[in-house]
Amino acid sequence: MSDHKQNFIGGTWVAGEATPNINPSNTADIIGHYARADAAQARDAIDAAKAAFPAWSRSAPLERHGILRRASDEILARKDELGQLLSREEGKTLAEGIGETVRAAQIFDFFAGETLRLAGETVPSVRPGVGVEVTREAVGVVGVITPWNFPIAIPAWKLAPALCYGNTVVFKPAELVPGCAWALVDILQRAGLPEGVLNLVMGQGSVVGQVIVQSVDVDALTFTGSQPTGAALALESAKLMRKSQMEMGGKNPFIVLADADLDVAVDCVTQGAYFSTGQRCTASSRIIVEDAIHDKFVAALSERINALSVGDALDPATQIGPVVDASQLAQNEDYIQIGQAEGARLLTGGERLSRATEGFFQRPALFTDCTNDMRIAREEIFGPVAAVIRVADYDAALEVANDTHFGLSAGIATTSLKFATHFKRNAEAGMVMVNLPTAGVDFHVPFGGRKASSFGPREQGRYAAEFYTTVKTAYTLA
Ligand code: NAD
């Protein structure tokens, strides 16, 4: 196979075992073949990044600005094509795929600007005649390991700040979505990155990922993915005393109070729980509903869910695309059975759907009569499945919302300023939403969670500097 998309190591495209990239809306559609890197290539990529670091970390901010700007411009100019590639390989709808692509462009735009805003502090010393400067420097070689569910936005929000602050990168995308990763690296290298600054090694976590994680030459590790993997990689990183950042799963609560605007509440839950096929770390999977509005809300929500059109991601009429692959679909189906066995009531959905093409289609599922100790209310399912928990009042709702080992996003629908304010202050989550879905965030402000959802400094916006730079304090006798 000679026409496959290759890995990018030390400024050169390098062949590897060609692996098909399959469309989850139509398994007969092979998007392309992508080279799977081996362990030796992953080591070459780390060596190349290490060799490129001294010059790149001292490059002029304007050089980095120009590269990030050009990348942003090209992504935006190609948003329809890249959005289509994204939807074809991951399965989110075309509107979602294009929206995510635009967001990637905005992230590069933001960090292009940040290259010109690097600044430090000059502080008076406590000692006479001494000057103190506090500055930020690049960390070194950054290992970037990403999941499949945001194939262009998550790589963008890691690569853009890494490059902005003068780090070099070894990037390993998820096995299921090499297409967007390859396109992004192609854009960045043509935008003018010197050789070795950004290296792409597509392939398996257990092979390529492990070489990155275990290398003493990787100075910082940024990971987004599942909680068990993130926890294991954080431990491996700690053994090397290496800076690390893990963004992991969620079991995000959304509270519906009796005083909520019903349309707003139904809208928030429909979007938060089911859009992007529920495959978002910020998806609302526990819907905590006050008794007085429970039946009315559940009736309106199930009517809305049943009207959602599930189908081929590229069909403009589709609102919910396919599940990403066969194993995720099987896992979702297992949880449908687990929920029923635990005594929850499957009000609607959950079944596999057949469409004109062979794909992984599943009807969005809603459980009612759930308790917060059920597995469907505690474990991240990562599919279009939500569990409704009935509670007596706001206090009970808050207690249930916080009773989880995750802490990424939490939302509430209410028209009460008192409850909204109390919830913002007391929700144990990194991100809190009032009358907005738990999923759907801005690109210029911090992103991340608490408890088992996140480890290390926040991502995105100016807070990204915390991870991608290291602070130096310099003293001078004047
Ligand atoms: P995953 O943990 O299976 O894989 C994530 C990445 O880690 C992949 O690139 C994979 O190849 C790599 N990997 C796996 N095992 C590895 C190992 N032993 N060593 C090194 N690398 C390894 O996650 P996924 O299924 O791709 O993504 C879904 C998960 O991501 C969900 O749990 C979701 O909640 C989470 N997620 C979190 C956020 C966030 O910001 N909090 C955002 C998106 C997705």
Short mmCIF file of C-alpha atoms and ligand atoms in Angstrom, two decimals:
data_model
loop_
_atom_site.label_atom_id
_atom_site.label_comp_id
_atom_site.label_asym_id
_atom_site.label_seq_id
_atom_site.Cartn_x
_atom_site.Cartn_y
_atom_site.Cartn_z
CA MET A 1 0.00 0.00 0.00
CA SER A 2 1.85 3.07 -1.18
CA ASP A 3 -0.91 5.71 -1.08
CA HIS A 4 -1.46 5.55 2.65
CA LYS A 5 -1.11 8.58 4.88
CA GLN A 6 2.18 8.42 6.71
CA ASN A 7 3.59 9.43 10.05
CA PHE A 8 5.57 12.63 10.31
CA ILE A 9 8.92 12.31 12.07
CA GLY A 10 11.75 14.83 12.08
CA GLY A 11 10.25 16.76 9.16
CA THR A 12 9.81 13.67 6.95
CA TRP A 13 6.74 11.59 6.10
CA VAL A 14 7.53 8.02 7.13
CA ALA A 15 5.71 4.83 6.07
CA GLY A 16 4.29 2.27 8.46
CA GLU A 17 1.82 -0.61 8.52
CA ALA A 18 -1.23 0.63 6.55
CA THR A 19 -4.42 0.46 8.60
CA PRO A 20 -7.92 1.21 7.26
CA ASN A 21 -9.92 4.11 8.70
CA ILE A 22 -13.58 3.06 8.65
CA ASN A 23 -16.72 5.22 8.52
CA PRO A 24 -19.05 4.28 11.44
CA SER A 25 -22.08 5.37 9.38
CA ASN A 26 -21.12 2.96 6.61
CA THR A 27 -18.59 0.26 7.37
CA ALA A 28 -18.11 -0.41 3.64
CA ASP A 29 -16.67 3.10 3.27
CA ILE A 30 -12.92 3.13 3.89
CA ILE A 31 -11.82 6.72 4.36
CA GLY A 32 -8.20 5.90 3.73
CA HIS A 33 -5.25 3.91 4.99
CA TYR A 34 -3.08 5.38 7.72
CA ALA A 35 0.36 4.25 8.78
CA ARG A 36 0.57 2.63 12.18
CA ALA A 37 3.85 3.63 13.81
CA ASP A 38 5.97 1.10 15.68
CA ALA A 39 7.95 1.57 18.88
CA ALA A 40 11.19 2.45 17.04
CA GLN A 41 9.43 5.20 15.10
CA ALA A 42 7.95 6.58 18.31
CA ARG A 43 11.49 6.75 19.74
CA ASP A 44 12.69 8.49 16.56
CA ALA A 45 9.91 11.03 16.97
CA ILE A 46 10.96 11.76 20.56
CA ASP A 47 14.61 12.14 19.47
CA ALA A 48 13.57 14.54 16.70
CA ALA A 49 11.48 16.63 19.11
CA LYS A 50 14.35 16.74 21.58
CA ALA A 51 16.81 17.87 18.91
CA ALA A 52 14.44 20.59 17.68
CA PHE A 53 13.71 22.01 21.13
CA PRO A 54 16.69 24.37 21.72
CA ALA A 55 16.13 26.37 18.53
CA TRP A 56 12.33 26.32 18.64
CA SER A 57 12.15 27.36 22.28
CA ARG A 58 14.28 30.41 21.39
CA SER A 59 12.44 31.22 18.17
CA ALA A 60 11.00 34.70 17.78
CA PRO A 61 7.40 35.00 18.97
CA LEU A 62 6.49 36.49 15.61
CA GLU A 63 7.65 33.31 13.85
CA ARG A 64 5.41 31.20 16.06
CA HIS A 65 2.60 33.70 15.65
CA GLY A 66 2.78 33.48 11.86
CA ILE A 67 2.69 29.68 11.84
CA LEU A 68 -0.28 29.43 14.20
CA ARG A 69 -2.12 32.17 12.29
CA ARG A 70 -1.59 30.48 8.93
CA ALA A 71 -2.78 27.19 10.41
CA SER A 72 -5.92 28.87 11.75
CA ASP A 73 -6.63 30.49 8.40
CA GLU A 74 -6.26 27.23 6.48
CA ILE A 75 -8.44 25.26 8.90
CA LEU A 76 -11.16 27.89 8.59
CA ALA A 77 -10.89 28.05 4.81
CA ARG A 78 -11.26 24.24 4.67
CA LYS A 79 -13.90 23.92 7.39
CA ASP A 80 -16.47 22.15 5.20
CA GLU A 81 -14.00 19.59 3.87
CA LEU A 82 -12.35 18.96 7.25
CA GLY A 83 -15.73 18.90 9.01
CA GLN A 84 -16.87 16.27 6.56
CA LEU A 85 -13.74 14.19 7.14
CA LEU A 86 -14.36 14.48 10.89
CA SER A 87 -17.99 13.38 10.63
CA ARG A 88 -17.05 10.58 8.28
CA GLU A 89 -14.44 9.10 10.59
CA GLU A 90 -16.00 9.83 14.00
CA GLY A 91 -19.73 9.84 13.27
CA LYS A 92 -20.90 13.14 14.72
CA THR A 93 -23.27 15.07 12.46
CA LEU A 94 -21.95 17.29 9.71
CA ALA A 95 -23.06 20.43 11.57
CA GLU A 96 -21.18 19.20 14.64
CA GLY A 97 -18.14 18.23 12.56
CA ILE A 98 -17.94 21.63 10.91
CA GLY A 99 -18.59 23.38 14.22
CA GLU A 100 -15.72 21.47 15.83
CA THR A 101 -13.44 22.36 12.93
CA VAL A 102 -14.24 26.05 13.28
CA ARG A 103 -13.47 25.77 16.96
CA ALA A 104 -10.05 24.28 16.15
CA ALA A 105 -9.36 27.29 13.91
CA GLN A 106 -10.42 29.65 16.71
CA ILE A 107 -8.08 27.91 19.14
CA PHE A 108 -5.10 28.38 16.81
CA ASP A 109 -6.16 32.00 16.35
CA PHE A 110 -6.28 32.52 20.12
CA PHE A 111 -2.82 31.02 20.69
CA ALA A 112 -1.36 32.91 17.72
CA GLY A 113 -2.32 36.01 19.70
CA GLU A 114 -0.86 34.59 22.91
CA THR A 115 2.60 34.29 21.33
CA LEU A 116 2.68 38.10 21.27
CA ARG A 117 1.45 38.49 24.82
CA LEU A 118 4.17 36.54 26.61
CA ALA A 119 5.23 38.58 29.60
CA GLY A 120 6.88 38.22 32.95
CA GLU A 121 7.15 40.24 36.13
CA THR A 122 9.80 42.44 37.57
CA VAL A 123 9.57 42.33 41.34
CA PRO A 124 11.44 44.42 43.90
CA SER A 125 13.71 42.19 45.93
CA VAL A 126 13.53 42.13 49.71
CA ARG A 127 17.31 42.71 49.54
CA PRO A 128 18.69 46.11 48.58
CA GLY A 129 20.46 46.27 45.23
CA VAL A 130 18.96 43.05 43.92
CA GLY A 131 16.54 42.77 41.01
CA VAL A 132 14.09 39.88 40.57
CA GLU A 133 12.52 38.74 37.32
CA VAL A 134 9.85 36.06 37.05
CA THR A 135 9.51 34.60 33.56
CA ARG A 136 7.92 31.62 31.88
CA GLU A 137 9.87 29.23 29.64
CA ALA A 138 8.91 26.31 27.47
CA VAL A 139 8.90 22.95 29.28
CA GLY A 140 10.58 20.84 26.58
CA VAL A 141 9.25 17.86 24.64
CA VAL A 142 5.51 17.47 25.21
CA GLY A 143 3.84 14.10 24.66
CA VAL A 144 0.27 14.63 23.39
CA ILE A 145 -2.12 11.66 23.61
CA THR A 146 -5.72 12.26 22.50
CA PRO A 147 -9.08 10.40 22.41
CA TRP A 148 -11.36 9.78 19.44
CA ASN A 149 -14.41 11.86 20.39
CA PHE A 150 -13.11 15.34 19.43
CA PRO A 151 -10.69 14.42 16.63
CA ILE A 152 -9.69 17.97 15.72
CA ALA A 153 -10.60 20.20 18.68
CA ILE A 154 -8.71 18.27 21.37
CA PRO A 155 -5.51 17.98 19.30
CA ALA A 156 -5.90 21.71 18.55
CA TRP A 157 -6.26 22.70 22.19
CA LYS A 158 -3.09 20.77 23.06
CA LEU A 159 -0.90 21.43 20.01
CA ALA A 160 -1.65 25.17 19.76
CA PRO A 161 -0.51 26.10 23.30
CA ALA A 162 2.38 23.62 23.20
CA LEU A 163 3.77 25.31 20.06
CA CYS A 164 2.79 28.82 21.15
CA TYR A 165 5.00 28.66 24.23
CA GLY A 166 7.97 27.11 22.39
CA ASN A 167 7.65 23.40 23.18
CA THR A 168 8.24 20.62 20.69
CA VAL A 169 5.71 17.83 20.36
CA VAL A 170 5.24 14.11 19.85
CA PHE A 171 1.56 13.64 19.02
CA LYS A 172 -0.28 10.31 19.20
CA PRO A 173 -3.95 10.55 18.21
CA ALA A 174 -6.56 7.87 18.96
CA GLU A 175 -6.50 4.84 16.68
CA LEU A 176 -10.07 5.42 15.45
CA VAL A 177 -9.53 8.97 14.11
CA PRO A 178 -6.17 9.34 12.36
CA GLY A 179 -7.69 11.40 9.51
CA CYS A 180 -8.18 14.70 11.33
CA ALA A 181 -4.86 14.32 13.15
CA TRP A 182 -3.01 13.76 9.89
CA ALA A 183 -4.74 16.74 8.23
CA LEU A 184 -3.88 18.99 11.16
CA VAL A 185 -0.21 18.02 11.16
CA ASP A 186 -0.06 18.45 7.39
CA ILE A 187 -1.48 21.98 7.77
CA LEU A 188 0.92 22.89 10.56
CA GLN A 189 4.01 21.64 8.79
CA ARG A 190 3.07 23.53 5.61
CA ALA A 191 2.44 26.61 7.77
CA GLY A 192 6.20 26.61 8.36
CA LEU A 193 7.13 24.55 11.42
CA PRO A 194 10.85 23.71 11.44
CA GLU A 195 11.67 20.02 11.20
CA GLY A 196 11.26 18.01 14.38
CA VAL A 197 9.07 20.58 16.15
CA LEU A 198 5.88 18.58 15.61
CA ASN A 199 5.96 14.83 15.12
CA LEU A 200 2.97 12.61 14.38
CA VAL A 201 2.99 8.95 15.40
CA MET A 202 -0.34 7.30 14.73
CA GLY A 203 -0.85 3.90 16.29
CA GLN A 204 -1.75 1.93 19.34
CA GLY A 205 -1.74 3.23 22.89
CA SER A 206 -0.11 0.06 24.16
CA VAL A 207 2.80 0.46 21.70
CA VAL A 208 3.31 4.07 20.57
CA GLY A 209 1.59 5.60 23.60
CA GLN A 210 3.67 3.54 25.99
CA VAL A 211 6.96 4.60 24.36
CA ILE A 212 5.95 8.23 24.89
CA VAL A 213 4.79 7.67 28.45
CA GLN A 214 7.90 5.77 29.47
CA SER A 215 10.47 8.03 27.83
CA VAL A 216 12.64 10.13 30.11
CA ASP A 217 13.06 12.53 27.18
CA VAL A 218 9.39 13.51 27.27
CA ASP A 219 9.29 16.44 29.69
CA ALA A 220 5.52 16.86 29.94
CA LEU A 221 2.60 14.58 29.15
CA THR A 222 -0.88 15.82 28.25
CA PHE A 223 -3.57 13.17 27.94
CA THR A 224 -7.29 13.19 27.31
CA GLY A 225 -9.16 9.92 27.43
CA SER A 226 -10.79 7.44 29.76
CA GLN A 227 -10.38 7.57 33.52
CA PRO A 228 -8.61 4.20 34.00
CA THR A 229 -6.05 4.97 31.28
CA GLY A 230 -5.49 8.49 32.58
CA ALA A 231 -5.00 7.26 36.13
CA ALA A 232 -2.46 4.65 34.99
CA LEU A 233 -0.54 7.16 32.87
CA ALA A 234 -0.47 9.71 35.71
CA LEU A 235 1.19 7.10 37.92
CA GLU A 236 3.74 6.23 35.25
CA SER A 237 4.47 9.94 34.79
CA ALA A 238 4.86 10.49 38.51
CA LYS A 239 7.55 7.79 38.64
CA LEU A 240 9.57 9.97 36.26
CA MET A 241 8.73 13.14 38.26
CA ARG A 242 7.28 14.49 35.04
CA LYS A 243 4.73 17.24 34.65
CA SER A 244 1.42 15.74 33.55
CA GLN A 245 -2.12 16.75 32.77
CA MET A 246 -4.99 14.27 32.49
CA GLU A 247 -8.49 15.10 31.29
CA MET A 248 -10.72 12.10 31.81
CA GLY A 249 -14.32 10.97 32.09
CA GLY A 250 -17.46 12.37 33.62
CA LYS A 251 -20.85 11.38 35.03
CA ASN A 252 -22.25 14.84 34.72
CA PRO A 253 -25.44 15.75 36.57
CA PHE A 254 -28.12 18.05 35.22
CA ILE A 255 -30.72 19.21 37.75
CA VAL A 256 -34.24 20.20 36.72
CA LEU A 257 -36.00 22.19 39.42
CA ALA A 258 -39.75 22.61 39.68
CA ASP A 259 -39.46 26.30 38.76
CA ALA A 260 -37.52 25.58 35.55
CA ASP A 261 -38.65 26.77 32.15
CA LEU A 262 -39.71 23.40 30.76
CA ASP A 263 -38.58 24.12 27.20
CA VAL A 264 -35.16 25.25 28.39
CA ALA A 265 -34.80 22.15 30.56
CA VAL A 266 -35.82 19.76 27.79
CA ASP A 267 -33.53 21.52 25.35
CA CYS A 268 -30.55 21.39 27.72
CA VAL A 269 -31.00 17.68 28.40
CA THR A 270 -31.63 16.73 24.78
CA GLN A 271 -28.49 18.52 23.68
CA GLY A 272 -26.40 17.66 26.70
CA ALA A 273 -27.23 13.97 26.87
CA TYR A 274 -27.67 12.97 23.24
CA PHE A 275 -25.97 15.33 20.81
CA SER A 276 -22.67 14.01 19.46
CA THR A 277 -24.32 10.63 20.21
CA GLY A 278 -23.69 11.19 23.94
CA GLN A 279 -19.98 10.67 23.29
CA ARG A 280 -18.75 13.71 25.17
CA CYS A 281 -16.89 13.80 28.45
CA THR A 282 -19.25 16.65 29.43
CA ALA A 283 -22.45 14.78 28.43
CA SER A 284 -25.31 14.93 30.94
CA SER A 285 -25.83 11.35 31.99
CA ARG A 286 -27.61 11.84 35.33
CA ILE A 287 -30.80 13.90 35.06
CA ILE A 288 -31.88 14.82 38.58
CA VAL A 289 -35.48 16.00 38.57
CA GLU A 290 -37.54 17.60 41.34
CA ASP A 291 -40.65 15.59 42.12
CA ALA A 292 -43.12 18.39 41.34
CA ILE A 293 -42.03 18.63 37.68
CA HIS A 294 -40.83 15.06 37.17
CA ASP A 295 -43.70 13.55 35.21
CA LYS A 296 -44.28 16.59 33.02
CA PHE A 297 -40.56 16.88 32.27
CA VAL A 298 -40.07 13.19 31.51
CA ALA A 299 -43.09 13.18 29.16
CA ALA A 300 -41.81 16.23 27.27
CA LEU A 301 -38.26 14.88 27.12
CA SER A 302 -39.24 11.45 25.83
CA GLU A 303 -41.39 13.07 23.15
CA ARG A 304 -38.37 15.11 22.08
CA ILE A 305 -36.03 12.11 22.12
CA ASN A 306 -38.40 10.00 20.05
CA ALA A 307 -38.49 12.70 17.39
CA LEU A 308 -34.70 12.80 17.00
CA SER A 309 -33.55 11.45 13.66
CA VAL A 310 -30.73 8.95 13.95
CA GLY A 311 -28.76 8.16 10.84
CA ASP A 312 -25.79 8.69 8.57
CA ALA A 313 -23.62 11.47 9.98
CA LEU A 314 -23.26 13.07 6.55
CA ASP A 315 -27.02 13.26 5.89
CA PRO A 316 -28.04 16.87 6.64
CA ALA A 317 -31.32 15.62 8.16
CA THR A 318 -29.50 13.56 10.79
CA GLN A 319 -29.55 14.87 14.36
CA ILE A 320 -27.82 11.92 16.02
CA GLY A 321 -25.03 10.12 14.19
CA PRO A 322 -23.83 6.56 14.79
CA VAL A 323 -21.92 5.28 17.78
CA VAL A 324 -18.20 5.36 17.01
CA ASP A 325 -17.57 1.61 16.62
CA ALA A 326 -18.81 -1.89 17.33
CA SER A 327 -17.21 -2.22 20.75
CA GLN A 328 -18.63 1.09 22.01
CA LEU A 329 -22.06 0.03 20.71
CA ALA A 330 -21.74 -3.32 22.51
CA GLN A 331 -20.78 -1.47 25.70
CA ASN A 332 -23.83 0.81 25.39
CA GLU A 333 -26.06 -2.24 24.92
CA ASP A 334 -24.53 -3.91 27.97
CA TYR A 335 -25.45 -0.86 30.03
CA ILE A 336 -29.03 -0.98 28.71
CA GLN A 337 -29.24 -4.52 30.10
CA ILE A 338 -27.44 -3.61 33.32
CA GLY A 339 -29.89 -0.74 33.94
CA GLN A 340 -32.89 -2.98 33.45
CA ALA A 341 -31.41 -5.69 35.64
CA GLU A 342 -30.80 -3.10 38.37
CA GLY A 343 -34.49 -2.17 38.35
CA ALA A 344 -34.43 1.04 36.31
CA ARG A 345 -37.23 1.52 33.80
CA LEU A 346 -36.16 1.84 30.17
CA LEU A 347 -38.69 4.44 29.09
CA THR A 348 -37.52 4.72 25.51
CA GLY A 349 -34.74 3.79 23.10
CA GLY A 350 -31.59 1.75 23.46
CA GLU A 351 -32.21 -0.56 20.52
CA ARG A 352 -29.94 -0.95 17.50
CA LEU A 353 -31.30 0.64 14.35
CA SER A 354 -30.79 -0.49 10.80
CA ARG A 355 -30.28 2.07 8.09
CA ALA A 356 -29.53 1.97 4.35
CA THR A 357 -25.86 1.33 5.13
CA GLU A 358 -24.23 -0.95 7.67
CA GLY A 359 -23.34 1.24 10.65
CA PHE A 360 -23.49 1.47 14.44
CA PHE A 361 -26.85 3.17 14.92
CA GLN A 362 -28.60 3.19 18.27
CA ARG A 363 -31.78 4.93 19.37
CA PRO A 364 -31.15 7.40 22.23
CA ALA A 365 -32.15 5.77 25.50
CA LEU A 366 -33.78 7.22 28.60
CA PHE A 367 -34.04 5.41 31.91
CA THR A 368 -36.37 6.57 34.66
CA ASP A 369 -36.86 5.27 38.23
CA CYS A 370 -33.11 5.30 38.75
CA THR A 371 -31.23 5.63 42.00
CA ASN A 372 -27.81 7.19 42.25
CA ASP A 373 -26.21 3.94 43.42
CA MET A 374 -27.06 2.07 40.21
CA ARG A 375 -24.16 1.35 37.88
CA ILE A 376 -25.88 3.33 35.10
CA ALA A 377 -25.74 6.35 37.44
CA ARG A 378 -22.15 5.82 38.57
CA GLU A 379 -20.15 4.58 35.58
CA GLU A 380 -19.40 6.54 32.45
CA ILE A 381 -21.30 4.86 29.59
CA PHE A 382 -20.12 7.26 26.86
CA GLY A 383 -23.15 6.72 24.65
CA PRO A 384 -26.65 8.12 24.06
CA VAL A 385 -27.98 6.87 27.40
CA ALA A 386 -29.26 9.00 30.30
CA ALA A 387 -30.69 8.12 33.71
CA VAL A 388 -33.43 10.14 35.44
CA ILE A 389 -33.28 10.30 39.23
CA ARG A 390 -36.31 11.71 41.05
CA VAL A 391 -35.63 13.86 44.13
CA ALA A 392 -37.77 15.74 46.66
CA ASP A 393 -36.20 19.19 46.46
CA TYR A 394 -33.13 21.27 45.62
CA ASP A 395 -31.12 20.14 48.64
CA ALA A 396 -31.60 16.50 47.72
CA ALA A 397 -30.76 17.30 44.09
CA LEU A 398 -27.47 18.94 45.04
CA GLU A 399 -26.54 16.03 47.26
CA VAL A 400 -27.16 13.53 44.45
CA ALA A 401 -25.36 15.74 41.92
CA ASN A 402 -22.22 15.82 44.06
CA ASP A 403 -22.41 12.13 45.02
CA THR A 404 -20.03 10.88 42.33
CA HIS A 405 -16.31 10.35 42.03
CA PHE A 406 -16.32 12.45 38.85
CA GLY A 407 -16.43 16.27 38.76
CA LEU A 408 -16.21 17.62 35.24
CA SER A 409 -19.39 19.55 34.41
CA ALA A 410 -22.69 20.10 36.24
CA GLY A 411 -25.84 21.91 35.16
CA ILE A 412 -29.13 23.19 36.49
CA ALA A 413 -32.37 24.44 34.96
CA THR A 414 -34.06 26.93 37.24
CA THR A 415 -35.58 30.41 37.12
CA SER A 416 -34.51 31.06 40.71
CA LEU A 417 -31.51 33.31 41.26
CA LYS A 418 -31.17 31.87 44.75
CA PHE A 419 -30.82 28.26 43.57
CA ALA A 420 -28.69 29.20 40.56
CA THR A 421 -26.25 31.10 42.74
CA HIS A 422 -26.14 28.40 45.40
CA PHE A 423 -25.52 25.75 42.74
CA LYS A 424 -22.69 27.70 41.10
CA ARG A 425 -20.98 27.90 44.49
CA ASN A 426 -21.63 24.37 45.68
CA ALA A 427 -21.52 22.08 42.65
CA GLU A 428 -18.38 19.94 42.91
CA ALA A 429 -17.40 20.33 39.27
CA GLY A 430 -14.85 22.21 37.22
CA MET A 431 -17.54 23.71 35.00
CA VAL A 432 -21.06 24.75 36.02
CA MET A 433 -23.93 25.60 33.68
CA VAL A 434 -27.12 27.48 34.51
CA ASN A 435 -29.92 26.99 31.98
CA LEU A 436 -27.32 25.68 29.53
CA PRO A 437 -26.36 22.11 28.60
CA THR A 438 -23.47 20.52 30.53
CA ALA A 439 -21.68 20.11 27.19
CA GLY A 440 -20.72 23.07 25.00
CA VAL A 441 -18.00 25.40 26.22
CA ASP A 442 -16.06 28.43 25.02
CA PHE A 443 -12.53 28.02 23.65
CA HIS A 444 -10.90 30.98 25.43
CA VAL A 445 -11.57 30.10 29.08
CA PRO A 446 -10.35 27.26 31.30
CA PHE A 447 -11.62 23.75 30.66
CA GLY A 448 -11.33 20.91 33.15
CA GLY A 449 -12.74 19.23 36.19
CA ARG A 450 -12.23 17.94 39.70
CA LYS A 451 -11.98 14.61 41.51
CA ALA A 452 -11.41 11.67 39.15
CA SER A 453 -12.25 13.73 36.05
CA SER A 454 -9.06 15.77 35.86
CA PHE A 455 -5.52 15.79 37.13
CA GLY A 456 -3.10 18.66 36.76
CA PRO A 457 -3.49 22.21 35.48
CA ARG A 458 -6.47 23.36 33.42
CA GLU A 459 -6.52 23.36 29.63
CA GLN A 460 -7.44 26.19 27.23
CA GLY A 461 -7.39 29.95 27.35
CA ARG A 462 -4.65 31.75 29.23
CA TYR A 463 -4.68 29.05 31.93
CA ALA A 464 -2.98 26.72 29.43
CA ALA A 465 0.30 28.50 30.19
CA GLU A 466 0.30 26.78 33.57
CA PHE A 467 0.98 23.42 31.95
CA TYR A 468 2.92 24.37 28.83
CA THR A 469 5.44 26.62 30.55
CA THR A 470 7.69 26.42 33.56
CA VAL A 471 8.37 29.41 35.78
CA LYS A 472 11.86 30.82 36.32
CA THR A 473 12.83 33.33 39.00
CA ALA A 474 16.08 35.18 38.20
CA TYR A 475 17.99 37.38 40.68
CA THR A 476 20.53 40.02 39.62
CA LEU A 477 22.83 42.10 41.78
CA ALA A 478 22.50 45.48 40.16
P1 NAD B 1 -8.83 5.90 25.93
O1 NAD B 1 -8.39 6.12 27.33
O2 NAD B 1 -9.17 4.53 25.51
O3 NAD B 1 -7.71 6.38 24.91
C1 NAD B 1 -7.24 7.71 24.91
C2 NAD B 1 -5.87 7.74 24.25
O4 NAD B 1 -4.94 7.05 25.09
C3 NAD B 1 -5.81 7.06 22.89
O5 NAD B 1 -4.96 7.78 22.03
C4 NAD B 1 -5.21 5.71 23.23
O6 NAD B 1 -4.55 5.10 22.16
C5 NAD B 1 -4.24 6.09 24.33
N1 NAD B 1 -3.87 4.99 25.22
C6 NAD B 1 -4.65 3.96 25.61
N2 NAD B 1 -3.95 3.14 26.42
C7 NAD B 1 -2.71 3.67 26.55
C8 NAD B 1 -1.53 3.29 27.25
N3 NAD B 1 -1.50 2.20 28.00
N4 NAD B 1 -0.43 4.06 27.16
C9 NAD B 1 -0.46 5.19 26.41
N5 NAD B 1 -1.53 5.59 25.71
C10 NAD B 1 -2.65 4.85 25.78
O7 NAD B 1 -10.05 6.91 25.68
P2 NAD B 1 -10.98 7.01 24.38
O8 NAD B 1 -11.89 5.83 24.36
O9 NAD B 1 -10.17 7.32 23.17
O10 NAD B 1 -11.82 8.34 24.71
C11 NAD B 1 -13.00 8.35 25.43
C12 NAD B 1 -12.73 8.85 26.84
O11 NAD B 1 -12.16 10.15 26.79
C13 NAD B 1 -13.99 9.01 27.68
O12 NAD B 1 -13.75 8.47 28.96
C14 NAD B 1 -14.17 10.51 27.77
O13 NAD B 1 -14.88 10.95 28.91
C15 NAD B 1 -12.78 10.99 27.76
N6 NAD B 1 -12.70 12.40 27.35
C16 NAD B 1 -12.40 13.34 28.30
C17 NAD B 1 -12.35 14.69 27.95
C18 NAD B 1 -11.97 15.73 28.96
O14 NAD B 1 -11.47 16.78 28.57
N7 NAD B 1 -12.19 15.49 30.25
C19 NAD B 1 -12.60 15.07 26.64
C20 NAD B 1 -12.92 14.09 25.70
C21 NAD B 1 -12.95 12.75 26.07
#
